[in-house]
Short mmCIF file of C-alpha atoms in Angstrom, two decimals:
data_model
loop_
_atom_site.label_atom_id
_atom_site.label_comp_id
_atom_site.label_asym_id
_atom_site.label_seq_id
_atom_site.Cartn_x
_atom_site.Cartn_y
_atom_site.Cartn_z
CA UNK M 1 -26.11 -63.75 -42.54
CA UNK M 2 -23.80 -62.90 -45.17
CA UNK M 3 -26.30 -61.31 -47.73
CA UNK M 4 -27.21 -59.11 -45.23
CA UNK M 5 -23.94 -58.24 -44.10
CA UNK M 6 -22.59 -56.98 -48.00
CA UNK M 7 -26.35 -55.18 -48.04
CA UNK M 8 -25.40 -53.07 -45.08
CA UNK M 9 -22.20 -52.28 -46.34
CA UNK M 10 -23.94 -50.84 -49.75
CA UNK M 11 -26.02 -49.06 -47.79
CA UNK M 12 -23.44 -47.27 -45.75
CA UNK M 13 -21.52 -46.57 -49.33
CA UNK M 14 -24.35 -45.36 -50.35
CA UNK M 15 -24.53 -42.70 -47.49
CA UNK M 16 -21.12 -41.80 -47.67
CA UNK M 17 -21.39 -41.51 -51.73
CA UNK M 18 -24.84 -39.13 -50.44
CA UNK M 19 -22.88 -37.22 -48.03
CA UNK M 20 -21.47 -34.01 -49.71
CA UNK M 21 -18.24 -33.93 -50.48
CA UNK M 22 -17.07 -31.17 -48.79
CA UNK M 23 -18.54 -30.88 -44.88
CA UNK M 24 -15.75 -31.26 -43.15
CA UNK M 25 -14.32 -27.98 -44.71
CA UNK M 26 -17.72 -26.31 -44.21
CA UNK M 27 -17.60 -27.65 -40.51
CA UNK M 28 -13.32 -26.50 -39.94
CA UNK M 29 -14.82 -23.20 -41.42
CA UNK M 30 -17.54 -22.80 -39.03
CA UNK M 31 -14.95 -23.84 -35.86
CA UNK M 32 -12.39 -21.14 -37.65
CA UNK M 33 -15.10 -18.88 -37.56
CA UNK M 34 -16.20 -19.77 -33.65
CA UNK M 35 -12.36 -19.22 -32.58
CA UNK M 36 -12.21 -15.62 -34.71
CA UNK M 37 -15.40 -14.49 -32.72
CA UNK M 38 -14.15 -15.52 -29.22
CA UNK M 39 -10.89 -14.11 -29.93
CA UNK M 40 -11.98 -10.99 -31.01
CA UNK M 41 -14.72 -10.43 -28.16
CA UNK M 42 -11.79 -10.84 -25.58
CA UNK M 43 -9.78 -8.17 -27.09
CA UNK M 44 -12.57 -6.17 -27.51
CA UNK M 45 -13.88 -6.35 -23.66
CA UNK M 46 -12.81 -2.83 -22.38
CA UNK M 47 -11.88 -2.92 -18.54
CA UNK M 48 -14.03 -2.22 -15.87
CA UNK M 49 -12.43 0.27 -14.57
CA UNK M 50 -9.14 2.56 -14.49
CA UNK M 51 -7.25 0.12 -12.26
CA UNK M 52 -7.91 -3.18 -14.67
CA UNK M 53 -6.81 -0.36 -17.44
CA UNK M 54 -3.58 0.34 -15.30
CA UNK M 55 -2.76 -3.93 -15.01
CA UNK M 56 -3.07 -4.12 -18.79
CA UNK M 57 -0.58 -1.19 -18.97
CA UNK M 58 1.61 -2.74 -16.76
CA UNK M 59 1.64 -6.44 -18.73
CA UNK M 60 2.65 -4.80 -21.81
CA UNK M 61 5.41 -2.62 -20.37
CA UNK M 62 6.87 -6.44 -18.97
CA UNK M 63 6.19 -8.16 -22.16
CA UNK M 64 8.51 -5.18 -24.03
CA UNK M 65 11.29 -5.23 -21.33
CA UNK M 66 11.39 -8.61 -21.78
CA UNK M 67 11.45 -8.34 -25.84
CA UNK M 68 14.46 -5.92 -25.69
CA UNK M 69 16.34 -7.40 -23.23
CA UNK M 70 15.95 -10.57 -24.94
CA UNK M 71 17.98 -9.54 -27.45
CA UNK M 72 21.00 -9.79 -25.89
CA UNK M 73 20.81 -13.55 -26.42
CA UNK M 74 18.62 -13.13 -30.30
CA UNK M 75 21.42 -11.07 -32.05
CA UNK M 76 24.41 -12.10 -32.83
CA UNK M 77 26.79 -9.19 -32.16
CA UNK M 78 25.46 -8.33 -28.59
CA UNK M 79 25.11 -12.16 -27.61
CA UNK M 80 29.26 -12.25 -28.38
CA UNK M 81 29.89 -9.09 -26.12
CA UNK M 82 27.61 -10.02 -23.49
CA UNK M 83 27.70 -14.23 -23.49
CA UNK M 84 25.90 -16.49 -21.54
CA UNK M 85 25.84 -13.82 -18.87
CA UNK M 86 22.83 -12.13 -20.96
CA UNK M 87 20.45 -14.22 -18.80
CA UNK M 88 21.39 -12.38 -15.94
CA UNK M 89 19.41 -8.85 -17.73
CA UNK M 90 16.45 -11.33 -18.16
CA UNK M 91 16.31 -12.29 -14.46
CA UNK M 92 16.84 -8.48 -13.47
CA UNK M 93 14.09 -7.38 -15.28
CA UNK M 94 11.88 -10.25 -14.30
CA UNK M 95 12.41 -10.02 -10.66
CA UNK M 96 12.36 -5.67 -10.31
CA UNK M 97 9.58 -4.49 -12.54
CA UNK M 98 6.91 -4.02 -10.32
CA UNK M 99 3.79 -2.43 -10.72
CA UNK M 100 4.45 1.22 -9.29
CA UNK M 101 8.17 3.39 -10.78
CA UNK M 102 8.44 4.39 -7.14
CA UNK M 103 8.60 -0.11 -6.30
CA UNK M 104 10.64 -0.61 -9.65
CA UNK M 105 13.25 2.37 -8.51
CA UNK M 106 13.41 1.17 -5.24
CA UNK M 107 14.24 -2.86 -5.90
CA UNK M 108 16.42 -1.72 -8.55
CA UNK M 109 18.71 0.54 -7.11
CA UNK M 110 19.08 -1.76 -4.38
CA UNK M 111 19.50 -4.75 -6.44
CA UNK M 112 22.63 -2.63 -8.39
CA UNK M 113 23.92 -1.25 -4.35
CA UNK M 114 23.83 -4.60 -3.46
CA UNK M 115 25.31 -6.18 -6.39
CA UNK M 116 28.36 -3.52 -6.69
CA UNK M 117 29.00 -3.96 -2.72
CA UNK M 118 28.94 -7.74 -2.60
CA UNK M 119 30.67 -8.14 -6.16
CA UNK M 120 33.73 -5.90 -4.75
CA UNK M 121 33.86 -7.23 -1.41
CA UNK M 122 33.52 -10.78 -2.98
CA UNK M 123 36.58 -10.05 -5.63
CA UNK M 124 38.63 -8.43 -2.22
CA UNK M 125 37.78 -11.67 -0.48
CA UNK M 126 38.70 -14.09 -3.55
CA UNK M 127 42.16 -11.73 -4.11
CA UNK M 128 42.99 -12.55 -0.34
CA UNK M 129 42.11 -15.97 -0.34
CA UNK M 130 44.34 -16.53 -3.08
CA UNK M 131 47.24 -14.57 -1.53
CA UNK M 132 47.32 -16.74 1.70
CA UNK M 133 47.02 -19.73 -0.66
CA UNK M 134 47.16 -23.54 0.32
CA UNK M 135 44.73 -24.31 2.96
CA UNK M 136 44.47 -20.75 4.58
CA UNK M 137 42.84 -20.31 1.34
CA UNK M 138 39.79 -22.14 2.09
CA UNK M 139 39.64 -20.71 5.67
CA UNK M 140 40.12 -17.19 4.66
CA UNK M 141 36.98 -18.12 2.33
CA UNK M 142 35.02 -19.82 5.31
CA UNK M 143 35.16 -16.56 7.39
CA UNK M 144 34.79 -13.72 5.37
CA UNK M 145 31.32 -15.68 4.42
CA UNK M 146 30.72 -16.62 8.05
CA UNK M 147 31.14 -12.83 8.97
CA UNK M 148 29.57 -11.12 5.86
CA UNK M 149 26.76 -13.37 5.72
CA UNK M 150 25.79 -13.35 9.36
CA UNK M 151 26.50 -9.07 9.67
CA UNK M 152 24.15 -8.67 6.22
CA UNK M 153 21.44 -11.13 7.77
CA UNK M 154 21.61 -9.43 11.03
CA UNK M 155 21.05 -5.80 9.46
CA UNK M 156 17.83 -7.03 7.56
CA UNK M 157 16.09 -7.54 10.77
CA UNK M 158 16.71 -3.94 11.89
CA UNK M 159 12.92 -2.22 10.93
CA UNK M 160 14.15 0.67 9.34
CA UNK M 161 16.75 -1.14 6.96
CA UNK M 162 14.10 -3.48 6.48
CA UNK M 163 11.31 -1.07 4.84
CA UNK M 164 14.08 0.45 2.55
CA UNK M 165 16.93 -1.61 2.23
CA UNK M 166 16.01 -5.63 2.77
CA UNK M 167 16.22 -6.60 -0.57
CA UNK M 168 19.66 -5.13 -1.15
CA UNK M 169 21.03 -6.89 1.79
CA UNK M 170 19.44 -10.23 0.33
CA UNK M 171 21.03 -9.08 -2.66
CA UNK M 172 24.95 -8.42 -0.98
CA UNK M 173 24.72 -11.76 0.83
CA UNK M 174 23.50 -13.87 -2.57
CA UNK M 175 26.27 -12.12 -5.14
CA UNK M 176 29.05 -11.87 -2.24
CA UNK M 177 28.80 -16.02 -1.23
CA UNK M 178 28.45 -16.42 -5.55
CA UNK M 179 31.73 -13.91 -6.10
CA UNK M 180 34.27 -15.13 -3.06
CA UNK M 181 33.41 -19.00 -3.56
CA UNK M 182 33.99 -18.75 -6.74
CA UNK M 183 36.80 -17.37 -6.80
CA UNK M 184 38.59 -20.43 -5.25
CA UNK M 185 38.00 -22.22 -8.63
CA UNK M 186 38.03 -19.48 -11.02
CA UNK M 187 41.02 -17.57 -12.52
CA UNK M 188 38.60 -14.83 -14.39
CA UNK M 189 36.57 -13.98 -10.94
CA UNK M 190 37.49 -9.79 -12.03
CA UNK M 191 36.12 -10.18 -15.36
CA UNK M 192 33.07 -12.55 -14.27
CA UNK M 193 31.79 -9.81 -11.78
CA UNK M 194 32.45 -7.21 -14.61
CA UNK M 195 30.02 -8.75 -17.35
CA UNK M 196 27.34 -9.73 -14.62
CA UNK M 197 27.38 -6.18 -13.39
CA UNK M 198 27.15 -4.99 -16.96
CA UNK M 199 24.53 -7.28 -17.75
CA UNK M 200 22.55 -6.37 -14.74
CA UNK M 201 23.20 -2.81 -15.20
CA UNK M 202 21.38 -3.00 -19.16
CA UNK M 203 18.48 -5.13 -17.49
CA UNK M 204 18.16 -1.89 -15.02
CA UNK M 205 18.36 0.51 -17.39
CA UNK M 206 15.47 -0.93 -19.75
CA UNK M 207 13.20 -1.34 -16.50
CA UNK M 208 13.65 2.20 -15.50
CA UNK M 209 13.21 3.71 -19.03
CA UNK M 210 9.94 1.93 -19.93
CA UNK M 211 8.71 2.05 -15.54
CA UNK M 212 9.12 6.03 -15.54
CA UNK M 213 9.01 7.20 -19.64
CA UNK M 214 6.05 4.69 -20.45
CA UNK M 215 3.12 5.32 -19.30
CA UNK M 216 4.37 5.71 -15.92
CA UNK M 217 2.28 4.81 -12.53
CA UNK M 218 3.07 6.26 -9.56
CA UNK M 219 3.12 4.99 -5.92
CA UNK M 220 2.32 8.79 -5.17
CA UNK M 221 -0.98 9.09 -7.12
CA UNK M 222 -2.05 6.03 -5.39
CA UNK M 223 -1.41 7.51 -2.19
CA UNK M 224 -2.90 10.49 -2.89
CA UNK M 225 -6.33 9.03 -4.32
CA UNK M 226 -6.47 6.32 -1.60
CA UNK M 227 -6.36 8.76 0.96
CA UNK M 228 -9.23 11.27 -0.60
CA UNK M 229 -11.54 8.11 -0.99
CA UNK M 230 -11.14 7.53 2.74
CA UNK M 231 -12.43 10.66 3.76
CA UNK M 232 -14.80 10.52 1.04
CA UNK M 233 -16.29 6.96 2.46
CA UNK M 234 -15.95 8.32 6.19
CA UNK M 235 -18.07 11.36 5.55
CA UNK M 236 -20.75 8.83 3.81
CA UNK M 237 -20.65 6.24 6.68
CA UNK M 238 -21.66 9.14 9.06
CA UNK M 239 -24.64 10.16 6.18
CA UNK M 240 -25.40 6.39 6.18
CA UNK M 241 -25.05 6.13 9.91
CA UNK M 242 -27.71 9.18 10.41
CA UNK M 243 -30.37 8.02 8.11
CA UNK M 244 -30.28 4.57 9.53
CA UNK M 245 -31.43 5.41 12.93
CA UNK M 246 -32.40 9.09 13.23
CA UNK M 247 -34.84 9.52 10.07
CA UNK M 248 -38.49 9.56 10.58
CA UNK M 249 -39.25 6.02 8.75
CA UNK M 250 -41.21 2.94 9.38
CA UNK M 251 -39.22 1.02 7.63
CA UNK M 252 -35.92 1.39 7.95
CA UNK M 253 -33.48 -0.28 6.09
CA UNK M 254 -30.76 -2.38 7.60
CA UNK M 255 -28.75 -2.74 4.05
CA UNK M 256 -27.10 0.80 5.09
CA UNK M 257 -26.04 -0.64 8.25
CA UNK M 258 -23.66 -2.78 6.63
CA UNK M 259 -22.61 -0.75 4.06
CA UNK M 260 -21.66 2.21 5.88
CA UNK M 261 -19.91 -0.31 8.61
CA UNK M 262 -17.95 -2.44 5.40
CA UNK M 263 -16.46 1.23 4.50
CA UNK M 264 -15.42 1.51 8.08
CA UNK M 265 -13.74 -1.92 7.98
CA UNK M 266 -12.16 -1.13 4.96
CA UNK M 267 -10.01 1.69 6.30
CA UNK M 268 -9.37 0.01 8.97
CA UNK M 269 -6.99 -2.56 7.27
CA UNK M 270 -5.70 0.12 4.96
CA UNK M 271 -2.14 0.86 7.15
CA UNK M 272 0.32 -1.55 5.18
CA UNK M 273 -0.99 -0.60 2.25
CA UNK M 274 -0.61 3.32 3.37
CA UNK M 275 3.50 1.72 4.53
CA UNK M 276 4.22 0.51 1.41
CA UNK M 277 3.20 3.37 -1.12
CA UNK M 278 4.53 5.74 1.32
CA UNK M 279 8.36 3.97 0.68
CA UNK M 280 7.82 3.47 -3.03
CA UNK M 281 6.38 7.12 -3.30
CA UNK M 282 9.90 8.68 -1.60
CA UNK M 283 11.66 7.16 -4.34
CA UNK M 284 10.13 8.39 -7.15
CA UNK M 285 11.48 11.53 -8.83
CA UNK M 286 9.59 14.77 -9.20
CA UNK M 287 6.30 14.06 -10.99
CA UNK M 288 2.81 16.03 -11.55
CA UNK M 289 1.68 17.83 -8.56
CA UNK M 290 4.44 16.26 -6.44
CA UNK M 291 7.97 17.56 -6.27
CA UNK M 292 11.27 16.48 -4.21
CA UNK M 293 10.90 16.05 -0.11
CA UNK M 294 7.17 16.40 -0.77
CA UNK M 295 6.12 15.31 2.99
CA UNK M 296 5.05 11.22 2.51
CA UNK M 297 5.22 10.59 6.02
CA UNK M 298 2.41 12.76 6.84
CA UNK M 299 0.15 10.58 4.79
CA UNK M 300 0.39 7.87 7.59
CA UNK M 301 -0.41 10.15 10.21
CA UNK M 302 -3.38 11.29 8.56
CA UNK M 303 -4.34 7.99 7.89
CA UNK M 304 -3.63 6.62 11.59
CA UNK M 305 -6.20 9.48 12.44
CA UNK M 306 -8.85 8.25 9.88
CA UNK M 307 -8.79 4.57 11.27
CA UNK M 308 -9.02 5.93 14.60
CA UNK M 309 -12.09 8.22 13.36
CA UNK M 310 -13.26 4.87 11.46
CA UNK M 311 -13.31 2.99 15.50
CA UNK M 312 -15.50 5.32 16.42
CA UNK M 313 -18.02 5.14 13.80
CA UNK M 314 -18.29 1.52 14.27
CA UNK M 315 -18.55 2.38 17.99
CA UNK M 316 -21.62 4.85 17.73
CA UNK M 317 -23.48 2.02 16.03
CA UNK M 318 -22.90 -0.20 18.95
CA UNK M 319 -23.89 2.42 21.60
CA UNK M 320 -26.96 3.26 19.80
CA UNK M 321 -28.03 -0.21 19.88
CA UNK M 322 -28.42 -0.03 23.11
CA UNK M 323 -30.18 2.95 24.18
CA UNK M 324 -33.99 3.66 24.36
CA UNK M 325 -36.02 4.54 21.67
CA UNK M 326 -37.56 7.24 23.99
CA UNK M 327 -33.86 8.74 24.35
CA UNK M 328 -33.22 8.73 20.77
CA UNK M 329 -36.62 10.94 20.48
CA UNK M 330 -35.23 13.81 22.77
CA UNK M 331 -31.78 13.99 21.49
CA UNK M 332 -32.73 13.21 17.61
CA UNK M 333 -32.60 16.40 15.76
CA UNK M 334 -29.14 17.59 17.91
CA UNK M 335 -27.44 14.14 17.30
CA UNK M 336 -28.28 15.01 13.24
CA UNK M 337 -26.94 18.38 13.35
CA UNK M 338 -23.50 17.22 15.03
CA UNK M 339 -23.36 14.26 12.64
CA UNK M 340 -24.15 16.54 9.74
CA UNK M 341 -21.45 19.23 10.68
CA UNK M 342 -18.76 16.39 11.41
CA UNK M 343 -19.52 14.79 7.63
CA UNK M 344 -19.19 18.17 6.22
CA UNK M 345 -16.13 19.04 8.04
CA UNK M 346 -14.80 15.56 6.72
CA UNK M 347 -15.83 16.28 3.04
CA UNK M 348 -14.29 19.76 3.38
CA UNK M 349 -11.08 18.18 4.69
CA UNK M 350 -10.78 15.50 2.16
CA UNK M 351 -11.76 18.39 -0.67
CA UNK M 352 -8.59 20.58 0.56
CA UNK M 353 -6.06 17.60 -0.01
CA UNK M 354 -7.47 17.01 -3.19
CA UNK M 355 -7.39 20.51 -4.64
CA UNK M 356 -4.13 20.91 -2.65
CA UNK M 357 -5.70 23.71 -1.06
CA UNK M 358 -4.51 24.60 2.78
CA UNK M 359 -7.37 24.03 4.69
CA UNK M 360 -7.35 27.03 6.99
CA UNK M 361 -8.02 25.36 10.55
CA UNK M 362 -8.35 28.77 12.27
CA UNK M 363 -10.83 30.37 9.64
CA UNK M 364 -12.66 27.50 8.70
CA UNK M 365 -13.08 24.57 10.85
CA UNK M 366 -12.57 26.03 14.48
CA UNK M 367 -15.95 28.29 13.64
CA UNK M 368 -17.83 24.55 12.48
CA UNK M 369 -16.31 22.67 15.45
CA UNK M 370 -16.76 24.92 18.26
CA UNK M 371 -20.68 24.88 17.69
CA UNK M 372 -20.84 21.72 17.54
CA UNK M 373 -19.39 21.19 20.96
CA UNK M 374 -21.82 22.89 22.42
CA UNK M 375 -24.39 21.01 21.04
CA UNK M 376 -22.59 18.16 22.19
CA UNK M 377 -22.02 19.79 25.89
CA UNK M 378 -26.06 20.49 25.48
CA UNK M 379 -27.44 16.73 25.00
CA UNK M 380 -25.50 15.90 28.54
CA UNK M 381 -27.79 18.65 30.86
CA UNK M 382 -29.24 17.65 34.15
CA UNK M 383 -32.30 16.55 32.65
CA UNK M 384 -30.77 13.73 30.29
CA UNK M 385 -27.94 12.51 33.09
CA UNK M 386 -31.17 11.65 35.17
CA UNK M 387 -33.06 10.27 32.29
CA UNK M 388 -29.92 8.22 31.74
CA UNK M 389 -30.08 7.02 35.46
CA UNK M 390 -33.72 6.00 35.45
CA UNK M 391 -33.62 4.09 32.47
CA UNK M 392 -31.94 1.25 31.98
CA UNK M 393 -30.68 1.85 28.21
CA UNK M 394 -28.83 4.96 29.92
CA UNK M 395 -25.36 3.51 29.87
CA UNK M 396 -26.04 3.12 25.93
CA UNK M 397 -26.58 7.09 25.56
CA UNK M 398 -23.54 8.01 27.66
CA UNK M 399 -21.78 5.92 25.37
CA UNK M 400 -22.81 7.43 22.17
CA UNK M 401 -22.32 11.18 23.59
CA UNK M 402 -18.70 10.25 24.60
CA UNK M 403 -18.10 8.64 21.28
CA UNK M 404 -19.18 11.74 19.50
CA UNK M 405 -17.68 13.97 21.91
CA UNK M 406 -14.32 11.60 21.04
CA UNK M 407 -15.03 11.87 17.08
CA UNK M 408 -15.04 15.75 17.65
CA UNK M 409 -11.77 16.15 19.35
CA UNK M 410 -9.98 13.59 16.73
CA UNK M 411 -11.82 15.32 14.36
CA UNK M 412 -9.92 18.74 15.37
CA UNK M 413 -6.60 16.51 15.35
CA UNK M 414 -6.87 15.76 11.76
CA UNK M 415 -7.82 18.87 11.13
CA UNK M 416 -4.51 20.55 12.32
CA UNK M 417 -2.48 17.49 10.39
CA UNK M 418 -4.58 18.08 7.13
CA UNK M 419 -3.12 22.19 8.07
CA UNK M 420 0.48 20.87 8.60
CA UNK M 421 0.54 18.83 5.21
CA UNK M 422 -0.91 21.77 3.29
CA UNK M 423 2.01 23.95 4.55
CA UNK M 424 4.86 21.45 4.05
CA UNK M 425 3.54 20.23 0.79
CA UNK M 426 3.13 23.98 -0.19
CA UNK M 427 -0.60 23.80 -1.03
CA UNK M 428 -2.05 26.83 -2.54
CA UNK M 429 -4.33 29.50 -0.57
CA UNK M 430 -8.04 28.79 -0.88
CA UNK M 431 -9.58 31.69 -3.08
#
């Protein structure tokens, strides 16, 4: 047992004294080499597409806030001015940089409205408190935040304050109960609020420097896009919804039916989105093709119109379900021509706001639209209403000609709000 225990470990000395001297450097190399290649494929995958471009835009605009408002704590010099209170700028810029200027404007300002309000009302409170002194001073304390708190809390759940003005109230209630309770404790409560606000103010200033001077993105051209590819996916859900079921093929495809009904879906869930960009957009300052007062809130009433447009799409697909076969035969090529003329009428709607072109309702769309009425007015004759009655799929076909007779009048509707933006926005004539 023992010889053969001293021959295996000459054997494995053997191995080792066999094994090169050096792998583990060749293998540390070849891992060093494995990190370099992964490393530099991830920095080297470009984005998909503009909006992934846009987030990476945004993550280096934080990062470099951060970096020089970090400073106040790395140097020296500033650090003495500015003190512990430097952390302050940090959580400023941490909490307001959003993604949009128009969002970064808008939490900003009201983080500094609500900061100078409740930091002077706070200091009044504190100088009162200590006036009355002894144990009014606690009481004087107890209301002011009873009544401040509760008026400030109260005002947040009003709508309208609430869209523009929610966080700044959150904002007054937080640095007001900070301000007047500490001032029962604190002798320095003036110069306290002083360097905060300072130190808030710096953190605001960075963010709104690098937000609109960087590389700025804008609430507005958000808006504006959003809104073009919803008339853009409308006017293809009608293509998609004719060639489903009106095109002479055996084999029709069923894939269209839910694409064309996903775009649908799509806008329908697109009004907070339209609520939000719509208040960061009427913050932001003159920019591109937008100038002051341009009209925002007419965005929402053209989209409320294109959801409502959207309803009705989803509806013809559900009334044609249900009618005959035999129907759809007799009513086929008008039902393609009114489809057809709506999609184009969409398109050429969607093509004015883009250009920021007026649209010219009376010239233009009244002479598309009033054709297609008839044709509308034509498919309901005698002949079809008693069709309808002796078939049993009828109720299906009045259906779809009301829904289409519906998508023409909202149709008109947008129309005239598409005319109304182009004048208020001051679009230019259409050459």
């Amino acid at each position: 047992m023992a010889s053969s225990t001293v021959i295996a470990i000459n054997v494995d000395r053997e191995r080792v004294a066999l094994a090169p001297p050096d792998s583990s450097k060749s293998q540390k190399k070849k891992l060093d080499r494995f990190y370099c290649q992964t490393i530099a494929s991830i920095l080297n995958q470009k984005p998909t597409n503009g909006h992934d471009m846009r987030k990476l835009i945004h993550s280096v605009k934080v990062g470099v806030a951060l970096v020089l408002v970090s400073l106040l704590y790395l140097l020296g010099p500033l650090y003495k001015r500015v003190g512990e209170n430097a952390m302050w700028a940090i959580m400023t810029v941490v909490v307001i940089f959003e993604f949009f200027a128009g969002a970064t404007l808008s939490k900003g300002l009201n983080r500094g409205i609500g900061t100078v309000l409740g930091g002077g009302l706070g200091c009044l409170g504190a100088a009162f408190a200590q006036a009355v002194g002894g144990v009014g001073k606690a009481i004087v304390v107890g209301i002011a935040v009873f009544i401040f708190g509760a008026g400030a809390t109260y005002t947040r759940q009003i709508p309208n304050i609430k869209k523009k003005y929610d966080y700044g109230a959150l904002i007054f209630i937080l640095t007001f109960n900070l301000v007047v309770v500490s001032g029962l404790r604190a002798d320095q409560v003036l110069e306290l609020a002083r360097d905060r606000l300072a130190t808030i103010v710096m953190g605001f200033a960075i963010c709104i420097f690098i937000s609109l001077l960087v590389f700025p993105i804008w609430a507005g051209d958000e808006l504006h896009h959003s809104l073009i590819s919803r008339f853009e996916d409308l006017a293809l859900s009608l293509e998609g919804f004719s060639k489903e079921y009106f095109e002479n093929d055996n084999h029709r495809e069923k894939k269209s039916s839910a694409n064309f009904s996903s775009k649908c879906k799509s806008i329908l869930h697109s009004k907070a989105k339209d609520e939000s960009l719509v208040n960061f957009a009427r913050w932001e300052p003159w920019h591109g093709k937008f100038g002051f007062s341009y009209p925002w809130g007419k965005y929402l009433k053209i989209g409320e119109d294109l959801r409502d447009l959207a309803i009705i799409i989803l509806s013809l697909k559900g009334c044609h379900d249900q009618s005959s076969e035999i129907l759809e035969e007799s009513v086929k090529e008008a039902c393609e021509g009114i489809i057809a003329s709506l999609a184009w009428t969409i398109k050429e709607l969607g093509e004015s706001i883009k250009e920021k072109s007026k649209c010219r309702y009376e010239e233009m769309i009244v002479p598309k639209m009033k054709p297609v009425r008839i044709e509308v007015s034509a498919i309901v004759n005698p002949f079809a209403l008693e069709t309808c009655l002796e078939n049993s799929d009828g109720l299906g076909f009045a259906s779809f000609v009301h829904s289409l007779m519906k998508m023409v009048e909202k149709l008109e509707e947008l129309a005239k709000e598409v005319e109304e933006l182009g004048q208020l926005g001051g679009f230019h004539e259409n050459s």
